[in-house]
Short mmCIF file of C-alpha atoms (C1' of nucleotides) in Angstrom, two decimals:
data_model
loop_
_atom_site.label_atom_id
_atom_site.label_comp_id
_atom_site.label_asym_id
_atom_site.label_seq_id
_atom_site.Cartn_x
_atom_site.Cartn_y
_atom_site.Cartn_z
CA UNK I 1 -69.69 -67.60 77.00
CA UNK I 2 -69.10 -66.39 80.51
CA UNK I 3 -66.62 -68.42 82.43
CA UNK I 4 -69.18 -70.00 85.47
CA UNK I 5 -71.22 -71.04 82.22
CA UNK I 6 -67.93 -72.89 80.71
CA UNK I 7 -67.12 -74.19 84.47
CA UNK I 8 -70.52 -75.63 84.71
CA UNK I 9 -70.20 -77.26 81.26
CA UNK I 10 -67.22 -78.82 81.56
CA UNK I 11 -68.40 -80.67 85.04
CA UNK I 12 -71.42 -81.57 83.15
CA UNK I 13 -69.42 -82.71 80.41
CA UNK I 14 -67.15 -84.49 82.70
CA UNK I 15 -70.09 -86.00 84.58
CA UNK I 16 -70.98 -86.96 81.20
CA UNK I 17 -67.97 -88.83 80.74
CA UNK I 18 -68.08 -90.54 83.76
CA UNK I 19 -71.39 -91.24 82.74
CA UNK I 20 -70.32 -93.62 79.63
CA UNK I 21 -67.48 -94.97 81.40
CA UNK I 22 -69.25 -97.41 83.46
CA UNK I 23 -72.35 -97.24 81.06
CA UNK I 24 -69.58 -98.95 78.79
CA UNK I 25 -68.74 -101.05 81.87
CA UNK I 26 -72.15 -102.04 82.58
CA UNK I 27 -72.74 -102.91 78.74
CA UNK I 28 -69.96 -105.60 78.55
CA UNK I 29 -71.35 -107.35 81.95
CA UNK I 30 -74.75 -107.34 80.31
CA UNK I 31 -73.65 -108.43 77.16
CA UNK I 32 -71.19 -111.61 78.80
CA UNK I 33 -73.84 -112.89 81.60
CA UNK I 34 -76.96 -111.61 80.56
CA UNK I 35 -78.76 -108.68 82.52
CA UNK I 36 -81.23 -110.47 84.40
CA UNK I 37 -78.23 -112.69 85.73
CA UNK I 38 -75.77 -109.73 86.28
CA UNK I 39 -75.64 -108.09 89.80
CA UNK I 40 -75.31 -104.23 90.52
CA UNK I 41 -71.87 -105.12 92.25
CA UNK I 42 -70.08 -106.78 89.41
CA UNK I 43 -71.15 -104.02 86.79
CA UNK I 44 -69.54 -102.03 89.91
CA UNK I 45 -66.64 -104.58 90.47
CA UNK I 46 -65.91 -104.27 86.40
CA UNK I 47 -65.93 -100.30 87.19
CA UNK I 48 -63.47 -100.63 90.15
CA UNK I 49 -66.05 -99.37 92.36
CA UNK I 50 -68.70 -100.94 95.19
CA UNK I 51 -72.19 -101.47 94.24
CA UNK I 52 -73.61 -98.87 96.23
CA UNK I 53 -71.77 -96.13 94.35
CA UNK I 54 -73.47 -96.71 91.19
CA UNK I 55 -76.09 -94.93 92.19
CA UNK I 56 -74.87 -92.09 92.86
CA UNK I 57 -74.75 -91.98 89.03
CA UNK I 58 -78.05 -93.32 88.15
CA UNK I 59 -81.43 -94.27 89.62
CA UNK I 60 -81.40 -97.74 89.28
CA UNK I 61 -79.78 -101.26 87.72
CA UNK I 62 -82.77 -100.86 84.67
CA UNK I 63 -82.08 -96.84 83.76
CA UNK I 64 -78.36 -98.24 82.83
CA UNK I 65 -79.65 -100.68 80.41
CA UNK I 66 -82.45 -98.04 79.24
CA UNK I 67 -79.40 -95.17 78.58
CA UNK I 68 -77.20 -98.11 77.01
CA UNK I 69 -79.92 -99.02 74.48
CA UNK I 70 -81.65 -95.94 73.67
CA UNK I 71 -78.32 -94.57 72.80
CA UNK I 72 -77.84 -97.12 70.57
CA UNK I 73 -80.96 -97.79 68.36
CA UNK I 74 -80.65 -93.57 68.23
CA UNK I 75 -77.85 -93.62 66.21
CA UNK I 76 -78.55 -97.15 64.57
CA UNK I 77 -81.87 -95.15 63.16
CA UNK I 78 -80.40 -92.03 62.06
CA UNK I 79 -77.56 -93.79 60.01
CA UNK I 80 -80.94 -96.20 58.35
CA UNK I 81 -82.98 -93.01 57.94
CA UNK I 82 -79.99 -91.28 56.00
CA UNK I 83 -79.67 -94.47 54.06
CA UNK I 84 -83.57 -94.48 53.30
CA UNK I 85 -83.85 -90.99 52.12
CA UNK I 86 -81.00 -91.12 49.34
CA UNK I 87 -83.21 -92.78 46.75
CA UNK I 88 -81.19 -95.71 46.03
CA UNK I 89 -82.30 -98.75 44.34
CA UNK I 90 -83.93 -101.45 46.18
CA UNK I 91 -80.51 -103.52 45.45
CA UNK I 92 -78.42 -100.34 46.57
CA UNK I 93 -80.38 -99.53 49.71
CA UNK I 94 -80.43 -103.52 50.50
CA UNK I 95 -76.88 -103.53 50.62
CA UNK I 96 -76.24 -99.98 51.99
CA UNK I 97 -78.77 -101.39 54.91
CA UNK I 98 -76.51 -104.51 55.43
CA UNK I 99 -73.29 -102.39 55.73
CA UNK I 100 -74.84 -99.61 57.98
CA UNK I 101 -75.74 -102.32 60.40
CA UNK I 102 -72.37 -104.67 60.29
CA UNK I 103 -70.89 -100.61 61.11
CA UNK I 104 -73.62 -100.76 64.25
CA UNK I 105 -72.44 -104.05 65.43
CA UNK I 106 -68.69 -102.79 64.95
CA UNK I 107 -69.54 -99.61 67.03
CA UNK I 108 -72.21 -101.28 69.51
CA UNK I 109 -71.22 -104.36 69.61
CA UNK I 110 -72.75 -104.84 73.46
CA UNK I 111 -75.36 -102.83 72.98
CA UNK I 112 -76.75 -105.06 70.07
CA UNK I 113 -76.12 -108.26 72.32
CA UNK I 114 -77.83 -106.52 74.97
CA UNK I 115 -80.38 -105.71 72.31
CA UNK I 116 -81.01 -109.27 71.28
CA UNK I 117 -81.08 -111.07 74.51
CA UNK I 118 -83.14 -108.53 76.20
CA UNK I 119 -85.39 -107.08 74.45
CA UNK I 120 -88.55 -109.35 74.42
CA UNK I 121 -87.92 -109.28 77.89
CA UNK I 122 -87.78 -105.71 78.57
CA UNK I 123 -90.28 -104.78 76.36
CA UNK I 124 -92.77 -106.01 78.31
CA UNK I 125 -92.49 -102.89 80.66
CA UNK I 126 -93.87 -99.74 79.47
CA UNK I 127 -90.18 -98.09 79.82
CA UNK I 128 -88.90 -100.29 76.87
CA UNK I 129 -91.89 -99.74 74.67
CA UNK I 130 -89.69 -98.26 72.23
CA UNK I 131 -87.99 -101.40 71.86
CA UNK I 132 -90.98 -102.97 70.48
CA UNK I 133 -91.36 -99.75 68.43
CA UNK I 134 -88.07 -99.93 66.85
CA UNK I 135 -88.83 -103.64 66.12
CA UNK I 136 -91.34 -103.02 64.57
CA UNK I 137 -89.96 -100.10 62.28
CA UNK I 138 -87.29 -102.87 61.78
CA UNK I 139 -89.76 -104.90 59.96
CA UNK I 140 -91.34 -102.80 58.20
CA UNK I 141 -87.85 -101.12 56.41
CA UNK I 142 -86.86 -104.43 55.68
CA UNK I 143 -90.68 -105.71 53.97
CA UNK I 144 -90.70 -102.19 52.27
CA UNK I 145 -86.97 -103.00 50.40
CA UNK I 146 -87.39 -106.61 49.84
CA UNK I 147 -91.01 -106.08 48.36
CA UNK I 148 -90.27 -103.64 46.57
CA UNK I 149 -86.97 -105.88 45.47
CA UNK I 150 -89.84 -108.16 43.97
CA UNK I 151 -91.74 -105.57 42.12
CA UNK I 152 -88.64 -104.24 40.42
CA UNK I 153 -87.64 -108.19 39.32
CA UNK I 154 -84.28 -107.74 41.38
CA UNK I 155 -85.23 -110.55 44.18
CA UNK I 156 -87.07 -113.82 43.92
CA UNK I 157 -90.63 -113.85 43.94
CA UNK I 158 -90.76 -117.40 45.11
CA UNK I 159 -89.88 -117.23 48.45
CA UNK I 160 -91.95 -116.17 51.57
CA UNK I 161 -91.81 -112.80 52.19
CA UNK I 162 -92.05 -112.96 56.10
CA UNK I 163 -89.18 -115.44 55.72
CA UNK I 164 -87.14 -113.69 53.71
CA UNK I 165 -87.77 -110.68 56.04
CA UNK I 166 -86.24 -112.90 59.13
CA UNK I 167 -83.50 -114.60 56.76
CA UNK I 168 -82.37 -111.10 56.36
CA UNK I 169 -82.77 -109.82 59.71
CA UNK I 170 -81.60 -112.75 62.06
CA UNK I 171 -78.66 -113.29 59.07
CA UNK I 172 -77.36 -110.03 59.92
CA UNK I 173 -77.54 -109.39 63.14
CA UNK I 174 -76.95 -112.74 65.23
CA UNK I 175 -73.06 -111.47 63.71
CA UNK I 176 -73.15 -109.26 66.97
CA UNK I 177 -72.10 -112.59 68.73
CA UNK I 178 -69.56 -113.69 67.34
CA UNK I 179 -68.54 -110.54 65.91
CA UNK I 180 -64.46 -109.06 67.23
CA UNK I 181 -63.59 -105.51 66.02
CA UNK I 182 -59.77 -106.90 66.23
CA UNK I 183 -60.79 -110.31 64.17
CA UNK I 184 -59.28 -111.72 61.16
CA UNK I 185 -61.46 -109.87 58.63
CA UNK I 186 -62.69 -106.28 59.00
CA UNK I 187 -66.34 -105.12 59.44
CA UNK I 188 -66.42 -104.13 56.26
CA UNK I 189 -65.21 -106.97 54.89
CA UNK I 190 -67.62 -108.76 56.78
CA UNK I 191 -70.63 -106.89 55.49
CA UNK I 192 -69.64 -107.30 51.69
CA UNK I 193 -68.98 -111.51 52.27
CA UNK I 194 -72.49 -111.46 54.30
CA UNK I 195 -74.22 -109.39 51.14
CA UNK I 196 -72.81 -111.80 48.58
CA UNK I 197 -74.18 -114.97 50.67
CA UNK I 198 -77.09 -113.49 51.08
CA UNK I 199 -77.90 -112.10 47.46
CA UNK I 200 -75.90 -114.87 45.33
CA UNK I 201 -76.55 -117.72 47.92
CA UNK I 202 -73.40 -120.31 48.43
CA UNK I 203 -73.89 -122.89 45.46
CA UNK I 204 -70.46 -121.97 43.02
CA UNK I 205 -72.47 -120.02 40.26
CA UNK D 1 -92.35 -160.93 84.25
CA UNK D 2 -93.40 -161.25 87.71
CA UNK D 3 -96.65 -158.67 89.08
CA UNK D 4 -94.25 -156.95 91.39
CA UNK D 5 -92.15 -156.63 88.63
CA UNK D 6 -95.01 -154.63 86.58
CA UNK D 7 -96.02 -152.70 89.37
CA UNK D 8 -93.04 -151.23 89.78
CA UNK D 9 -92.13 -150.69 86.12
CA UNK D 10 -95.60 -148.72 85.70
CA UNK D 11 -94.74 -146.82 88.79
CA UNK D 12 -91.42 -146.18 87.24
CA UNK D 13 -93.19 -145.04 84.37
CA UNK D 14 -95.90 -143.42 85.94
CA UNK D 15 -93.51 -141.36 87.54
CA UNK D 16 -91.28 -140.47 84.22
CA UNK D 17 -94.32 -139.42 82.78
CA UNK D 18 -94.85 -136.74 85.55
CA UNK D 19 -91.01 -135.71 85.50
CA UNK D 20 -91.53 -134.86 81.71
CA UNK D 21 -94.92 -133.00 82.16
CA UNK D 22 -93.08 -130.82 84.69
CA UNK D 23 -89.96 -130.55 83.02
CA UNK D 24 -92.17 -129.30 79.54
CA UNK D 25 -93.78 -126.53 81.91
CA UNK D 26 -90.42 -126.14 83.08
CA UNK D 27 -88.82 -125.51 79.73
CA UNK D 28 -91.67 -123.40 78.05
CA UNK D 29 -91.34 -120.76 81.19
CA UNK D 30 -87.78 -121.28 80.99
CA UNK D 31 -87.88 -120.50 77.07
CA UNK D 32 -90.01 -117.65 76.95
CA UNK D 33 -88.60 -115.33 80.34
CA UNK D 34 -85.13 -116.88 80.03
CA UNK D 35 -83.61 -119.67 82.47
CA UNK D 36 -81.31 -117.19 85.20
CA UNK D 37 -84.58 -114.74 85.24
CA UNK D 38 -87.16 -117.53 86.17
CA UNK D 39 -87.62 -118.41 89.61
CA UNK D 40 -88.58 -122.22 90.15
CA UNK D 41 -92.22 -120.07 91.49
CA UNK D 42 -92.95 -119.57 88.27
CA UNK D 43 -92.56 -122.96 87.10
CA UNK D 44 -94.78 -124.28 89.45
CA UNK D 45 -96.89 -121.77 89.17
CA UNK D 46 -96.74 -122.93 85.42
CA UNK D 47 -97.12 -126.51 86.84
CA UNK D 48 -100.18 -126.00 89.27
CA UNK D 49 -97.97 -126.52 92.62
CA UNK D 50 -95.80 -124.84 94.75
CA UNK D 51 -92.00 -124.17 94.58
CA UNK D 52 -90.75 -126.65 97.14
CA UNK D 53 -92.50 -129.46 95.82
CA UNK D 54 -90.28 -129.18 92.76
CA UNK D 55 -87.90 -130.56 94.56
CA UNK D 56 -89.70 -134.06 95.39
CA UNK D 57 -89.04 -134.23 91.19
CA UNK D 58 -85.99 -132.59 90.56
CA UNK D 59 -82.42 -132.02 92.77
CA UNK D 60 -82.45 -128.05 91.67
CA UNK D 61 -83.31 -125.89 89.50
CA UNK D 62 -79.91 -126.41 87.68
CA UNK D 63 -81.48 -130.35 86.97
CA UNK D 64 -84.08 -129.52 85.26
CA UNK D 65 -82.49 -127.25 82.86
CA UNK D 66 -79.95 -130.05 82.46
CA UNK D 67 -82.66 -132.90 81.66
CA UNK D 68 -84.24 -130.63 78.95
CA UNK D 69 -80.91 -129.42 77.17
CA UNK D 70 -79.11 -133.18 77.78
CA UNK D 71 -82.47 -134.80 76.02
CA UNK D 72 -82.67 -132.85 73.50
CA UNK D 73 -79.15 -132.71 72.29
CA UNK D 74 -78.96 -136.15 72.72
CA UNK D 75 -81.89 -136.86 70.30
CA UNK D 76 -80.81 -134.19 68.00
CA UNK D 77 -77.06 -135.99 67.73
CA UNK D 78 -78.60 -139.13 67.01
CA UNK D 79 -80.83 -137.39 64.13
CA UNK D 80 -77.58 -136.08 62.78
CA UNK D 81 -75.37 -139.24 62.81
CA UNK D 82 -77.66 -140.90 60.99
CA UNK D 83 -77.50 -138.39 58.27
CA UNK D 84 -73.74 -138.28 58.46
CA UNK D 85 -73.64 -142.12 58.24
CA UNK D 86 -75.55 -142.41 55.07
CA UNK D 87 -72.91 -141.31 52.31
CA UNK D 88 -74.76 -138.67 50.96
CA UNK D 89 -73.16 -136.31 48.40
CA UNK D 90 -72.00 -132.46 50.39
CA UNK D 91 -74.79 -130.86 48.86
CA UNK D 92 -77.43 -133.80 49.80
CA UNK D 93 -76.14 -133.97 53.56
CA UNK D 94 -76.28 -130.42 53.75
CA UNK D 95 -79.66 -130.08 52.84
CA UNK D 96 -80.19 -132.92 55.23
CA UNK D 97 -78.50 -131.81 57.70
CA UNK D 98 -81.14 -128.27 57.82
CA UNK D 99 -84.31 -130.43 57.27
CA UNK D 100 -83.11 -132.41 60.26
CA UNK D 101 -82.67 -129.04 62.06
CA UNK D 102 -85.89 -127.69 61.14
CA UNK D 103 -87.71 -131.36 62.72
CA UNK D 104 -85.53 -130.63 65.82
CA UNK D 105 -87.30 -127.12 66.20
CA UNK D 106 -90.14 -128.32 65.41
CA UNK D 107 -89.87 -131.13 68.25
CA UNK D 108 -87.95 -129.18 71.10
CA UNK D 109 -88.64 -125.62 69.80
CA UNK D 110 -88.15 -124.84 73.72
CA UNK D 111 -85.14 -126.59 74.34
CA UNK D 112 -83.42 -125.25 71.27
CA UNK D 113 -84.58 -121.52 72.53
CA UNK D 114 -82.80 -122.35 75.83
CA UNK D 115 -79.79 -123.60 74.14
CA UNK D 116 -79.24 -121.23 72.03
CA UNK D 117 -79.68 -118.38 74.87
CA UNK D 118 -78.45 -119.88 77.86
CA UNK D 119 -75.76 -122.60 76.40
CA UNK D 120 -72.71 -120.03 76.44
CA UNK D 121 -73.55 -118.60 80.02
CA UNK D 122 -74.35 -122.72 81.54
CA UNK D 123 -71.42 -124.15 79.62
CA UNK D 124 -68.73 -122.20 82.22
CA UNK D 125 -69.93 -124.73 84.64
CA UNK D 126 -68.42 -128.18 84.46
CA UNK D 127 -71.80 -129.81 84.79
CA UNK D 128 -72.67 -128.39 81.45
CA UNK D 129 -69.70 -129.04 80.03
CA UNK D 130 -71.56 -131.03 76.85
CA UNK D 131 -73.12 -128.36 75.38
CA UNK D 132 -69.35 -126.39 74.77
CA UNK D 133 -68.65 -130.24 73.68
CA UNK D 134 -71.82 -130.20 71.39
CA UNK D 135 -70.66 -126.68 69.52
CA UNK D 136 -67.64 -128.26 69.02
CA UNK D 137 -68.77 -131.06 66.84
CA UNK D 138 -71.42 -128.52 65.48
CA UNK D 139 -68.83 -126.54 64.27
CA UNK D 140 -66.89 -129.68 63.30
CA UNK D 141 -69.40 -131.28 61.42
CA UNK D 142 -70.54 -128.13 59.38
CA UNK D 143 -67.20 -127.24 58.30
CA UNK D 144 -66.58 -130.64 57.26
CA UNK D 145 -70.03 -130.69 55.26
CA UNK D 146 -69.07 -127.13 53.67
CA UNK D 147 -65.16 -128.07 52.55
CA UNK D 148 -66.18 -131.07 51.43
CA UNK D 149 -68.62 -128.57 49.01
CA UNK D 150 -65.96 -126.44 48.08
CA UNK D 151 -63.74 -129.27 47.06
CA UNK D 152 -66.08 -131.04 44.71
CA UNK D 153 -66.66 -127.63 43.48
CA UNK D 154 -70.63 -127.17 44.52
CA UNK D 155 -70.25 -124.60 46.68
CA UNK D 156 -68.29 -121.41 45.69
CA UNK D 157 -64.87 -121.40 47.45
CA UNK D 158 -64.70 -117.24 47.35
CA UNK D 159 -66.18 -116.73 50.61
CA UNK D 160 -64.40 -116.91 54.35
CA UNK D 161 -64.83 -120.89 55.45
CA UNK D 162 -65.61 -119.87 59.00
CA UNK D 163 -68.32 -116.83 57.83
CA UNK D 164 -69.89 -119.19 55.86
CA UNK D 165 -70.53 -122.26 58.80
CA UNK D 166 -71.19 -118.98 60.92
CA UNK D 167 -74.09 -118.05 58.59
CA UNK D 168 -75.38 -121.39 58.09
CA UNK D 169 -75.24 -122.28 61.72
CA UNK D 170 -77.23 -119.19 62.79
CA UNK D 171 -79.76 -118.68 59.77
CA UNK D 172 -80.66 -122.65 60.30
CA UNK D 173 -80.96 -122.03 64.63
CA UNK D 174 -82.35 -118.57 64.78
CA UNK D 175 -85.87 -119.74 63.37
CA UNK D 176 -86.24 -121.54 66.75
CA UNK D 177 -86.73 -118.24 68.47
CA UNK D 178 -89.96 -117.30 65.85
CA UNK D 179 -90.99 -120.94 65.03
CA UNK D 180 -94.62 -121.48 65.61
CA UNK D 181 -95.40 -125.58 64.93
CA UNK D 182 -98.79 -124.59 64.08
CA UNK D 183 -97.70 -121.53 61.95
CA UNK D 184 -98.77 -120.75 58.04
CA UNK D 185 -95.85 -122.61 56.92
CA UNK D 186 -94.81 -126.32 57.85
CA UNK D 187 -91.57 -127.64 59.13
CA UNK D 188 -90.63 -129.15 55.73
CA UNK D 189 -91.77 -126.34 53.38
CA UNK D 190 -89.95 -123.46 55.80
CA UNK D 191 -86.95 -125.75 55.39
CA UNK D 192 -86.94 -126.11 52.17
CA UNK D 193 -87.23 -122.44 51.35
CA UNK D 194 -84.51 -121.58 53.54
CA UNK D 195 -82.02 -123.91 52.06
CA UNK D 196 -83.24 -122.72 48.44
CA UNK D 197 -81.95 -119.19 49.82
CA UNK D 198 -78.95 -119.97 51.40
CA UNK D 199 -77.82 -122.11 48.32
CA UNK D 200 -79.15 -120.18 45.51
CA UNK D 201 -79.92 -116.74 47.23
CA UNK D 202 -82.30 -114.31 47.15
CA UNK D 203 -81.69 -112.50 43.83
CA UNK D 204 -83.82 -113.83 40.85
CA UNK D 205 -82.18 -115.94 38.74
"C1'" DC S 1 -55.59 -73.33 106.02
"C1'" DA S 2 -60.61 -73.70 106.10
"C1'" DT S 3 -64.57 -74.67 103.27
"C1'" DT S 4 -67.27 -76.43 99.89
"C1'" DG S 5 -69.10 -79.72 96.56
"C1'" DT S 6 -68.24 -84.11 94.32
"C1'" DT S 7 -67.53 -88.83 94.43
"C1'" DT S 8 -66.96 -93.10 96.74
"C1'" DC S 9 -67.29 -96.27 100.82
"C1'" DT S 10 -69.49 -98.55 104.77
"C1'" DA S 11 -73.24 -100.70 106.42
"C1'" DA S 12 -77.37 -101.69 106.43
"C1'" DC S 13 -82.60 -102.38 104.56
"C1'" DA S 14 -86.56 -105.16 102.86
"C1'" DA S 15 -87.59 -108.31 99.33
"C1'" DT S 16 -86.82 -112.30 96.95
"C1'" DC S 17 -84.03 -116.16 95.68
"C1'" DG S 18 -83.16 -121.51 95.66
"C1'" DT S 19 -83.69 -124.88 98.90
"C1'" DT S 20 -85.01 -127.70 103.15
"C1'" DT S 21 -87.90 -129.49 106.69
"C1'" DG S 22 -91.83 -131.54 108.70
"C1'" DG S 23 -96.32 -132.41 108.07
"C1'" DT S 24 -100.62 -134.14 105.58
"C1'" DA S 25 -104.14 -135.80 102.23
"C1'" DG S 26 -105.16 -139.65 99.62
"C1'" DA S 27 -104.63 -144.13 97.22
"C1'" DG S 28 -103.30 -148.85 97.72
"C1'" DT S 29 -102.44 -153.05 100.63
"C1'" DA S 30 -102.99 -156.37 104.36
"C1'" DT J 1 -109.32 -150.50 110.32
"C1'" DA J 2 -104.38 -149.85 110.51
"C1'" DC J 3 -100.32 -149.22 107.86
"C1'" DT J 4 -97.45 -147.52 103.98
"C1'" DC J 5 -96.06 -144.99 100.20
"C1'" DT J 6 -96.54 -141.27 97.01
"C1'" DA J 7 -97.14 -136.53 95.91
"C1'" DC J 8 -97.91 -132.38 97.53
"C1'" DC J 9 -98.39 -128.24 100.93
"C1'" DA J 10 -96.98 -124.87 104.58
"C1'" DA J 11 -93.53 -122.49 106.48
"C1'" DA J 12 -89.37 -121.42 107.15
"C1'" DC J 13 -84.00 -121.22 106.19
"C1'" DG J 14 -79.67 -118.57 104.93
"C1'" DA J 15 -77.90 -116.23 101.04
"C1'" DT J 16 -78.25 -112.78 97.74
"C1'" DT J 17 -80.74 -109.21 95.39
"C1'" DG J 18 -81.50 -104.02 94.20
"C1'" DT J 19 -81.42 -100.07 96.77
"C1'" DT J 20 -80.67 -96.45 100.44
"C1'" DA J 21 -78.54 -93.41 104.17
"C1'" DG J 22 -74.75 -91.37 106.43
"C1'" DA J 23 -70.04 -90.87 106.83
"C1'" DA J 24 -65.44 -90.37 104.77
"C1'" DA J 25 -62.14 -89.15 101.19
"C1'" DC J 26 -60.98 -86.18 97.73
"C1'" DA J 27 -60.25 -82.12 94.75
"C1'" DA J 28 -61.13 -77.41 93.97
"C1'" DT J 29 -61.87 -72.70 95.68
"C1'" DG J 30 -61.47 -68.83 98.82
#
DNA sequence: CATTGTTTCTAACAATCGTTTGGTAGAGTA
DNA sequence: TACTCTACCAAACGATTGTTAGAAACAATG
């Protein structure tokens, strides 16, 4: 490694930094107000910088919630694709699922927001298609476990499927609002209260 | 009752009728692209006029949005207190308390979408000031419901108190944001599956 | 010290926002 | 027909939006 190569990567790498420093910035505005309401100067005022300079960073207000939710439904799908390809049970994997994402939501919390609010939104332009993608990927990981749940005898056949599906999926991941890292109970905590609910239900045995 | 006295009452009414056509174009557009993102163009584009003659009907934008959420919560208090003043067992009001949810989103599907979205980012201004009111006794009321459960021994008493209003606060409000009224499954069957899960949950047996 | 490249500021831009103003078409009344 | 009231349109208002261009500040290099 010649030293201009290591001089150039450590500017890029710094650049980089810089990079998620106000992309962390920018996530917390879009998370609190919502991103149509936020402006390009406070995600610049919460970044101690004017609105203008922003851009010297990125192209526009819409590639910083792009990078801030790509990034995050990246790694959200690698951790469920390790999780899929282990050959757990459908019990195991449902609950492996449930703590993978509770660990998303403790990692990206914003980003998760972000996702919620935004995404049917977004999605309508071609740029966000993948939100729609991973959406629908969602849906179908979550049919494939509970259904096959059924087959094996390990969750109730009497219930809706689609609703179950949303049970699940709105069950877990409306936590993102309300959700502190620094709260009274940890994540995983958190996860393993949420998987008892959700399995045993609430009635006392 | 005098003529003049009718003429002017169906005028009244005449012109109530027209507020609440507008303000239901107002709240599906509002609903569906989210209230800070819509431009009051839109909604009377949705409405079949132009923007400034909004505002023969309405003071702002900020009005109409009021009108919609204050109406709503109004009627879905009222709904409530009813249940709360009939002396039903915990488990019996609680079960009440969701099928009366489920007729709300069924009724105001649009409003409730707009409350649940917008409610945190409106409620910083004192104008909205009832909907951080309405949480309250949201919270209030389901917490009462639940430890009222857990002392008569119905519902299990192993589980964090404020998780489990958390999950039954968002599992009931969430279906407002896929809630179709002329969906595969009515109000009262989709309610009564969901409160089969969250008491029993979703393993067999 | 002079020079270069990186990052931010200053100051504006065109577009769009919520809102206001003045006018007008049409129905109802005398 | 003349007048009035209701409900809307047409056109603009100032403020704010995302974005851009050029200059200034800064750190690093020679």
């Amino acid at each position: 490694m010649s030293p201009r190569r290591r001089d150039s990567e450590s500017a890029a790498a710094a650049r980089a930094e810089r990079r998620a420093e106000l992309l962390g910035a920018a996530a917390k505005v879009f998370a609190s107000r919502g991103y149509a309401a936020t402006t390009v100067r406070e995600v610049a005022d919460a970044a101690g910088m004017l609105g203008g300079s922003l851009y010297y960073h990125f192209d526009s207000k819409e590639s910083m919630v792009d990078e801030i939710l790509s990034t995050f439904l990246t790694d959200m799908w690698a951790a469920y694709d390790r999780v899929l390809a282990s050959d757990l049970s459908a019990r195991e994997t449902f609950q492996a699922l449930v703590a993978e994402s509770f660990r998303c939501i403790d990692r990206y919390r914003e980003a998760v927001v972000i996702y919620q609010n935004e995404s049917k939104l977004l999605g309508e332009s071609p740029r966000f298609a993948y939100l729609a993608e991973s959406q629908r990927r969602f849906r179908e990981m979550w049919l494939s476990v509970l259904d096959r749940g059924v087959m094996d005898g390990v969750f109730r056949a009497d219930l809706d499927t689609g609703l179950l599906y949303r049970f699940v999926r709105d069950t877990v991941w409306v936590a993102a609002s309300w959700y502190r890292s620094d709260g009274r109970l940890p994540a995983g905590e958190i996860a393993r209260q949420y998987v008892a609910m959700v399995l045993e239900g609430i009635l006392k045995d």
